[in-house]
Tab-separated table of C-alpha atoms in Angstrom:
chain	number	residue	atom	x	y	z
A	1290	UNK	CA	61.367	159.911	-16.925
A	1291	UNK	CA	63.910	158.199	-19.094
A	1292	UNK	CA	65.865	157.306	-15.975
A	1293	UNK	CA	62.847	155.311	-14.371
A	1294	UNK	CA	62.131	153.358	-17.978
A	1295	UNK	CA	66.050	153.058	-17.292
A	1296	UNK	CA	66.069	151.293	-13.840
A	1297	UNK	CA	62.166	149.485	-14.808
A	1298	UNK	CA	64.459	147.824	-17.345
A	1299	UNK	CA	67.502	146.535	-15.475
A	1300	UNK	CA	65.356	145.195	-12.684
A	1301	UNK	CA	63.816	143.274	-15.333
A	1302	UNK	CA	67.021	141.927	-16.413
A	1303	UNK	CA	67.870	140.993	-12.858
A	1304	UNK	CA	64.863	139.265	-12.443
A	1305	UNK	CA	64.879	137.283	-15.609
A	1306	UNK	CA	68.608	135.888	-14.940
A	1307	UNK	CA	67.592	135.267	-11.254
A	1308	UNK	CA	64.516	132.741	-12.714
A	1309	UNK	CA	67.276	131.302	-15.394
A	1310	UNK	CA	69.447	130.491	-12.678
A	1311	UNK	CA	66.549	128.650	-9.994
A	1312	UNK	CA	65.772	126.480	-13.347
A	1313	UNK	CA	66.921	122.584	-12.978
A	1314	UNK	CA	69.501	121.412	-14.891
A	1315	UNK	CA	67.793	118.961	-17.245
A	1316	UNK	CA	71.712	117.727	-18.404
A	1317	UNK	CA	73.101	117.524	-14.819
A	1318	UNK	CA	69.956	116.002	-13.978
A	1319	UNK	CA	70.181	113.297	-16.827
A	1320	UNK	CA	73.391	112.340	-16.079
A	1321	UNK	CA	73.163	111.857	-12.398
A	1322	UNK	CA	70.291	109.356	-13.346
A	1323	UNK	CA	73.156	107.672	-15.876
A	1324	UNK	CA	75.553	107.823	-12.703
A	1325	UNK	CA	73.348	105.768	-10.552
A	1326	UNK	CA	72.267	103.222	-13.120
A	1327	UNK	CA	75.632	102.564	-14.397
A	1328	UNK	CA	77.377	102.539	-10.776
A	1329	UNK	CA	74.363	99.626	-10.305
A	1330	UNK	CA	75.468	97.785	-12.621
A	1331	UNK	CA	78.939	97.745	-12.697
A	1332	UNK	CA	78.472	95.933	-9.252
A	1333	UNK	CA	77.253	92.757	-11.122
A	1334	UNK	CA	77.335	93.138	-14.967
A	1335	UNK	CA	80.925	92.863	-16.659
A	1336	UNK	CA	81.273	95.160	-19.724
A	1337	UNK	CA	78.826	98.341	-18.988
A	1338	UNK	CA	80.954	101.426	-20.848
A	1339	UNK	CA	80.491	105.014	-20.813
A	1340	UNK	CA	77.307	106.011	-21.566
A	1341	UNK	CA	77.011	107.986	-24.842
A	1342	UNK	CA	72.910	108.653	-25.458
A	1343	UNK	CA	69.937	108.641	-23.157
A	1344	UNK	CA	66.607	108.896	-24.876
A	1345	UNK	CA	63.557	109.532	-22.070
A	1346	UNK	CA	60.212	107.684	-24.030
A	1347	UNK	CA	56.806	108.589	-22.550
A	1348	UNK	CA	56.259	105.785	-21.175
A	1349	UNK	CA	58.452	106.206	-18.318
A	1350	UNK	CA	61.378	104.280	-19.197
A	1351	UNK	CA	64.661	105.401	-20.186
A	1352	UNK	CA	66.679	104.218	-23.119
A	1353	UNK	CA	70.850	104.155	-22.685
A	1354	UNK	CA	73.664	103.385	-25.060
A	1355	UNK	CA	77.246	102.903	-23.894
A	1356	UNK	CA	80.672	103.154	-26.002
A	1357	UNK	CA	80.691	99.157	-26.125
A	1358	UNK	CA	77.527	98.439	-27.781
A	1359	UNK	CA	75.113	97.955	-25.424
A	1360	UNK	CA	71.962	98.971	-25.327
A	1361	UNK	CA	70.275	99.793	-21.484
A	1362	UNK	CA	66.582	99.609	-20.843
A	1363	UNK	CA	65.236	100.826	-17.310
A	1364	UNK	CA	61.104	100.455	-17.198
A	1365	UNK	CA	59.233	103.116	-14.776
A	1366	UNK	CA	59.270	100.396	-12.295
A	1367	UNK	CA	63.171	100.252	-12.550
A	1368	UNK	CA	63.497	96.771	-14.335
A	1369	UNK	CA	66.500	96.763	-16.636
A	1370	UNK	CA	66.753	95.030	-19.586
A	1371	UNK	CA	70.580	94.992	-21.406
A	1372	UNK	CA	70.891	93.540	-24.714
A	1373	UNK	CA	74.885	93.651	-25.715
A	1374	UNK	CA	76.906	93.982	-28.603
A	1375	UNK	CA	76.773	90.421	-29.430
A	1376	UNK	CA	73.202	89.717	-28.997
A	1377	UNK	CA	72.654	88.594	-25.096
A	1378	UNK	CA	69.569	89.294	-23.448
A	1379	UNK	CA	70.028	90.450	-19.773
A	1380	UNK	CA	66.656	91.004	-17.316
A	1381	UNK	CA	67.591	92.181	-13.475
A	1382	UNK	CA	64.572	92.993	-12.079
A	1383	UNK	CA	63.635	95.626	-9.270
A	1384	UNK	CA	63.987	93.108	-6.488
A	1385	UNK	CA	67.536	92.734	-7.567
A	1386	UNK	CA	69.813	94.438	-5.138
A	1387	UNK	CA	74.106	93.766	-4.906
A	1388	UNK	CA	75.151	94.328	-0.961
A	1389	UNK	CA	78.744	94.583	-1.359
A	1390	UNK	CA	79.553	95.678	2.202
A	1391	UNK	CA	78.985	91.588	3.816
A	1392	UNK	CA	81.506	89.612	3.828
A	1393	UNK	CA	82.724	86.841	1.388
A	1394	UNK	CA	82.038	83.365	1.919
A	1395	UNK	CA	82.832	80.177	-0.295
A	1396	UNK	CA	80.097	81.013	-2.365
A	1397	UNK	CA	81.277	84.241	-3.374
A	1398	UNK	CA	82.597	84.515	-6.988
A	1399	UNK	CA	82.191	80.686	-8.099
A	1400	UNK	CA	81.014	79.475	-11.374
A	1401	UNK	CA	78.845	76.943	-12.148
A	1402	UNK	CA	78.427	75.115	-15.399
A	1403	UNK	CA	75.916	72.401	-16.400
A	1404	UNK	CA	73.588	70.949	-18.990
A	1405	UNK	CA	69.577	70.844	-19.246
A	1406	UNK	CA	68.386	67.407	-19.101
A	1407	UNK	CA	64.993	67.611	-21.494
A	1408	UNK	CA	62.523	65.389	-20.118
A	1409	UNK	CA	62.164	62.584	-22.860
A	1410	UNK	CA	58.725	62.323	-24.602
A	1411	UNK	CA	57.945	58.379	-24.731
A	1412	UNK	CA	56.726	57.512	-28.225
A	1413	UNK	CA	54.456	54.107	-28.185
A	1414	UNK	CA	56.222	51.258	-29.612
A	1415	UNK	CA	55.076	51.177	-33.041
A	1416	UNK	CA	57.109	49.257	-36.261
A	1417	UNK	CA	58.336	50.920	-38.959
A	1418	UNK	CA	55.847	51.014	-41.517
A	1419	UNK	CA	58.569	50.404	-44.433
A	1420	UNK	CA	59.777	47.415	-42.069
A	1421	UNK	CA	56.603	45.897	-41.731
A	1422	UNK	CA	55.846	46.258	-45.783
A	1423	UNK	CA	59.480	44.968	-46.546
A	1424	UNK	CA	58.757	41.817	-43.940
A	1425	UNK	CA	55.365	41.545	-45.813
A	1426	UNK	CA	56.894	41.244	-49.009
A	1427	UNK	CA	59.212	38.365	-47.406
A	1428	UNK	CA	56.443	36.178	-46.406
A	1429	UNK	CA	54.834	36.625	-49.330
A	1430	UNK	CA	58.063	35.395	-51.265
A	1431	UNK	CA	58.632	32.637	-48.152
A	1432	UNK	CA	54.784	30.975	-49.023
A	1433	UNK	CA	55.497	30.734	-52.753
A	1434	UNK	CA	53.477	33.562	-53.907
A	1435	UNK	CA	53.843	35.015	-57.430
A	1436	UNK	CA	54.990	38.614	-56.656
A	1437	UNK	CA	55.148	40.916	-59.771
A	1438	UNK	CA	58.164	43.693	-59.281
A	1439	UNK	CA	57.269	46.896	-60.854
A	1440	UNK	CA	59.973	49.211	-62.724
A	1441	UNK	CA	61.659	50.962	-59.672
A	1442	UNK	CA	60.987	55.086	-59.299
A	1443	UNK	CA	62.746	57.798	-57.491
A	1444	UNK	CA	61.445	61.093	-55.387
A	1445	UNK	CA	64.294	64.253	-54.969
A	1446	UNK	CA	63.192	65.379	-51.796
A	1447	UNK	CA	64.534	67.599	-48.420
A	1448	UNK	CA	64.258	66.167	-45.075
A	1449	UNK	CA	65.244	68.568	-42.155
A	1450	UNK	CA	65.453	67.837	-38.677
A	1451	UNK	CA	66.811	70.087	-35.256
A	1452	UNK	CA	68.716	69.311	-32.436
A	1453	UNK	CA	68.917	70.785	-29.311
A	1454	UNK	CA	71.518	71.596	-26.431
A	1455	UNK	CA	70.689	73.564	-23.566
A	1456	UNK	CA	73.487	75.059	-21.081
A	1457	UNK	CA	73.369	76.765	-17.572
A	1458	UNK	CA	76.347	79.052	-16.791
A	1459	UNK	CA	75.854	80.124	-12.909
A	1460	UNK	CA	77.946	82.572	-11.774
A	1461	UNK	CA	77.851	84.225	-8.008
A	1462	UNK	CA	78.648	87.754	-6.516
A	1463	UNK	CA	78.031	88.923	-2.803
A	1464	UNK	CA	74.198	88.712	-2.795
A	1465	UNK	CA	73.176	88.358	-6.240
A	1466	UNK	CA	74.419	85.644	-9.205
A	1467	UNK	CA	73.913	85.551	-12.960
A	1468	UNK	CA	72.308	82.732	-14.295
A	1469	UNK	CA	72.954	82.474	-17.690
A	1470	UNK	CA	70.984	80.029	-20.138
A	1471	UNK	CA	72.458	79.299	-23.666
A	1472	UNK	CA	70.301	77.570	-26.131
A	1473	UNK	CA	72.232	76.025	-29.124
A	1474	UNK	CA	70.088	74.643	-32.238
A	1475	UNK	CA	71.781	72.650	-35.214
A	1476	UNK	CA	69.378	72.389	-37.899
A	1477	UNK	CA	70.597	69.659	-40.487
A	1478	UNK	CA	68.837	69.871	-43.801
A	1479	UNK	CA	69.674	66.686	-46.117
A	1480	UNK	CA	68.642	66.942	-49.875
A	1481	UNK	CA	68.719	63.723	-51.873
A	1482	UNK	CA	66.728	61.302	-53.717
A	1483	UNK	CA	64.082	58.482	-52.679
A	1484	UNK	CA	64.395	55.143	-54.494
A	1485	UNK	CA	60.386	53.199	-54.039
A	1486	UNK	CA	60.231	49.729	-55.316
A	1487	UNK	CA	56.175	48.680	-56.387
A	1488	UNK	CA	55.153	45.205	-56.388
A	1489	UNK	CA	51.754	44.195	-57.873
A	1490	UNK	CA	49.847	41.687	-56.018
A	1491	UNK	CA	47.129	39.150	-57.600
A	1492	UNK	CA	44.782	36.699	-55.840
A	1493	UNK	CA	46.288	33.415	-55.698
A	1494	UNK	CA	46.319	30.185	-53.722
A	1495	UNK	CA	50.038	28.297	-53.172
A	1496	UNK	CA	49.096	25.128	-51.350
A	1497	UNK	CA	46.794	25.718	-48.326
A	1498	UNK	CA	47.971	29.220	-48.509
A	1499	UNK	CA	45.608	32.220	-50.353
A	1500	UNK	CA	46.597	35.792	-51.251
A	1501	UNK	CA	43.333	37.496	-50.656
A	1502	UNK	CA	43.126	41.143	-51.193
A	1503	UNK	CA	39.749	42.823	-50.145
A	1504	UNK	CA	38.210	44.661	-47.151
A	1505	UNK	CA	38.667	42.301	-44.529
A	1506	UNK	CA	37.784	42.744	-40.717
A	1507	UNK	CA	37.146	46.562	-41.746
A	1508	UNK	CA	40.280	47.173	-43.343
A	1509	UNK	CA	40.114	48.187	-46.932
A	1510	UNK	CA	42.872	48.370	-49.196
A	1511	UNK	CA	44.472	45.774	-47.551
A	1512	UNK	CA	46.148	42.615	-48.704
A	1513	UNK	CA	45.593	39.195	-46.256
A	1514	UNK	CA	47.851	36.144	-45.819
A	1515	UNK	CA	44.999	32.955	-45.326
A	1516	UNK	CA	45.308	30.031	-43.800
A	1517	UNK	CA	42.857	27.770	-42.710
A	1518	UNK	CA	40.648	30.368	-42.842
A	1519	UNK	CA	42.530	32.402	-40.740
A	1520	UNK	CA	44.397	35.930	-41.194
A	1521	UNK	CA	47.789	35.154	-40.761
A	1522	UNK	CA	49.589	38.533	-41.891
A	1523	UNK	CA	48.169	41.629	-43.450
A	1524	UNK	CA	49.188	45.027	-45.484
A	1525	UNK	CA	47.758	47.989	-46.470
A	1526	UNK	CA	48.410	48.719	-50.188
A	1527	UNK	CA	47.543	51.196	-52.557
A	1528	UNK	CA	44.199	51.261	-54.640
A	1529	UNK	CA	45.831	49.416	-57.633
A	1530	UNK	CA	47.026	46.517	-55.870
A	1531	UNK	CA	50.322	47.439	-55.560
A	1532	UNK	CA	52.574	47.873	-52.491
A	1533	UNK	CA	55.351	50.516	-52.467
A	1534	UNK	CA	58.560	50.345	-50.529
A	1535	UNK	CA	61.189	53.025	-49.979
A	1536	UNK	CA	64.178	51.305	-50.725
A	1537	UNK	CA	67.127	53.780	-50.116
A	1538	UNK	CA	67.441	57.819	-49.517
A	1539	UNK	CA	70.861	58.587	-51.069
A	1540	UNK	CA	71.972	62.060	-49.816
A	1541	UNK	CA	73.119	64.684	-52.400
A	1542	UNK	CA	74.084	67.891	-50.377
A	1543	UNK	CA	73.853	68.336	-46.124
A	1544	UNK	CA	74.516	71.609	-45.035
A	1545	UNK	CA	73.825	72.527	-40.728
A	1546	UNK	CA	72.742	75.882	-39.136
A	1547	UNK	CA	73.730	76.604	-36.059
A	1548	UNK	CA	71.578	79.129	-34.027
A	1549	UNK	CA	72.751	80.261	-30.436
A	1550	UNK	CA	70.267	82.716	-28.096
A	1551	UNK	CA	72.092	83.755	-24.687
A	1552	UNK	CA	69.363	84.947	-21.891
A	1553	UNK	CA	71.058	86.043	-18.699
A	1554	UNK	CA	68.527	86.609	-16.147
A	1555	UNK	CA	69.583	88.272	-12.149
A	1556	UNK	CA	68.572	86.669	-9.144
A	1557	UNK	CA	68.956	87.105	-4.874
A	1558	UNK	CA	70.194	84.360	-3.197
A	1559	UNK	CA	70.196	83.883	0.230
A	1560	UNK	CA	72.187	80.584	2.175
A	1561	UNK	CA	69.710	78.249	3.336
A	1562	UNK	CA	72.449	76.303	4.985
A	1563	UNK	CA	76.103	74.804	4.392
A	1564	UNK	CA	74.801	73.298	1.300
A	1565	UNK	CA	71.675	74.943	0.173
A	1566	UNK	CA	70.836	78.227	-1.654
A	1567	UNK	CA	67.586	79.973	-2.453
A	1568	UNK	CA	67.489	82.044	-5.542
A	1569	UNK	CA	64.999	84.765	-5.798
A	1570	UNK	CA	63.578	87.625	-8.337
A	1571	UNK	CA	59.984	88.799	-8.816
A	1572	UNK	CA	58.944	85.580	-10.919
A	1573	UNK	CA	61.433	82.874	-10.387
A	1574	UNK	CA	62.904	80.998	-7.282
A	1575	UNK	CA	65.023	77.762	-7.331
A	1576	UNK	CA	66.683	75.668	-4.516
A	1577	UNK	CA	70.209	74.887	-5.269
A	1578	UNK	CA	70.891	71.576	-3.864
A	1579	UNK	CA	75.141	71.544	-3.308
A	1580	UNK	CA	76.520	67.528	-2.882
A	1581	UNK	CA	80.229	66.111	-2.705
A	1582	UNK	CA	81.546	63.971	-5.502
A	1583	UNK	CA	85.029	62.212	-5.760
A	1584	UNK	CA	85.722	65.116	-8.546
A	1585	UNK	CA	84.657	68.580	-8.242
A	1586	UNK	CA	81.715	69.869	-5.993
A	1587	UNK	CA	77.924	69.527	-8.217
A	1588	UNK	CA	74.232	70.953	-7.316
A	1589	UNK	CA	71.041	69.971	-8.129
A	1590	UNK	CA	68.122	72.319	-8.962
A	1591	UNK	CA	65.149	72.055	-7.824
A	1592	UNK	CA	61.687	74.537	-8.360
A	1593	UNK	CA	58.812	74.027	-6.495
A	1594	UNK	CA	60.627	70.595	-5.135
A	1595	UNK	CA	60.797	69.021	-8.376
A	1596	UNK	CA	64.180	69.001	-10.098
A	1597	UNK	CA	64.504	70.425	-12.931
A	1598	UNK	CA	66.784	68.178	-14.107
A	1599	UNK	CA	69.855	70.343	-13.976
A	1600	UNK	CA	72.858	69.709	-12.478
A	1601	UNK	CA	75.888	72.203	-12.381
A	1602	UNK	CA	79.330	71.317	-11.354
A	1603	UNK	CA	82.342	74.076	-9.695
A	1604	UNK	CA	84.701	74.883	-12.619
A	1605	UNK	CA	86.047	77.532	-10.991
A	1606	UNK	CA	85.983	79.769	-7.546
């Protein structure tokens, strides 16, 4: 009897290590998936290390971190989103695919650098309305006209204004290229002090010339140069009769921040022609427009045949 519980038991045993053995291996599993991501991208992205944590979210996507910083996103749809040690932002898509079995060709590992062009807003001509009160004031003087000045006052005050400057690095492999968009912002801030100058203004009549200050034409507030019946100049001034300039800002302290965001974003391209290129992911497509200059070789962008007004010049092949 004791022999049978004896032999029940090893064939248990048996049985139990055969199962543990049929099991997956989660680990070998895990870092086959690393393999083929990393192998991926070290095809087209400079700087992808060894990866050191993989974190599976239940969502689908997979989480990586490599010995240099980086941090590797892959969606369930297999989009990949990098964001390295020093901040960059880089999206390659699932449509992105690096065949490095064709052959090179001139494109093949040239650089492209250029600057966005910003499409100027146009403002309506309109004067400066401390011009036109300062040119006011010098009529008034001009006619003869009594002009009180008032005690001058001053304002501290902060004025801050941004700038800017947009760059396009282009960079080409065997069937994909890297198009890399830098945004630099200088933000100026200017503290300081505003000097205002007040004049006071009275009715008054020099010659055939009247100082009239009422609501005239539908303007109240307003102070009117008359002559002949006529409005020759007018102002708009404050409700006690008085007209304040700014006369000066006088800066006490300017300090600038400089912000930089780098977005790298992975396209296809495919050769139109001798001199034209089509790049291509899920959401974006250009037409690369290549034309001789007496200096180095430039191209024009184009999307949905409007340029985009970019234009990249060879720095280096």
């Amino acid at each position: 009897m004791k022999i049978n519980y004896f032999i029940g038991a090893v064939l248990c045993c048996v049985i139990m290590v055969a199962c543990q053995n049929n099991e997956p291996n989660k680990t070998d599993e895990g870092n086959k998936t690393n393999t083929e991501i990393t192998n991926q991208l070290s095809d087209m992205v400079d700087g992808i290390g060894r990866i050191v944590s993989t974190k599976n979210l239940n969502d689908g996507s997979i989480v990586m971190t490599d010995d240099k910083g980086n941090t590797i996103n892959k969606d369930k749809d297999g989009n990949i989103t990098i964001v390295t040690e020093t901040g960059e932002t880089i999206t390659i898509d699932n449509s992105i695919y690096e065949d490095t079995s064709i052959s090179k060709d001139k494109w093949y590992h040239s650089t492209w650098k250029g600057r966005v062009y910003h499409e100027l807003i146009i403002v309506p001509n309109k004067e400066d309305p401390q011009k036109y009160k300062r040119t006011f004031i010098d009529y008034l003087k001009n006619y003869g006209f009594n002009i009180q000045n008032l005690p001058s006052y001053t304002v501290d005050s902060t004025k801050t204004h941004q700038n800017s400057v947009d760059y396009i690095n282009l960079h080409f492999n065997y069937t994909t290229c890297s198009w890399q968009h830098t945004d630099s912002v200088t933000e100026t801030t200017e503290t300081g002090t505003y000097t205002y100058t007040k004049y006071r203004m009275t009715e008054q009549q020099v010659g055939d010339y009247k100082l009239v200050i009422k609501n005239y034409g539908g303007y109240e507030n307003h102070a009117y140069i008359i002559h002949n019946d006529s409005a020759l100049y007018h102002c708009p001034i404050d409700a006690d009769s008085t007209l304040t300039i700014e006369s000066e800002f006088s800066i006490s302290n300017r300090t600038e921040k400089l912000t930089t965001s780098v977005n790298t974003t992975y396209f296809n391209y495919r050769r139109v022609n001798d001199t034209q290129i089509a790049l291509i992911n899920n959401s974006t497509s250009y037409l690369l427009n290549e034309k001789n200059s007496s200096n180095m070789p430039e191209m024009d962008v184009y999307q949905d045949r409007k340029s985009q007004s970019i234009y990249l010049k060879l720095v280096s092949l």
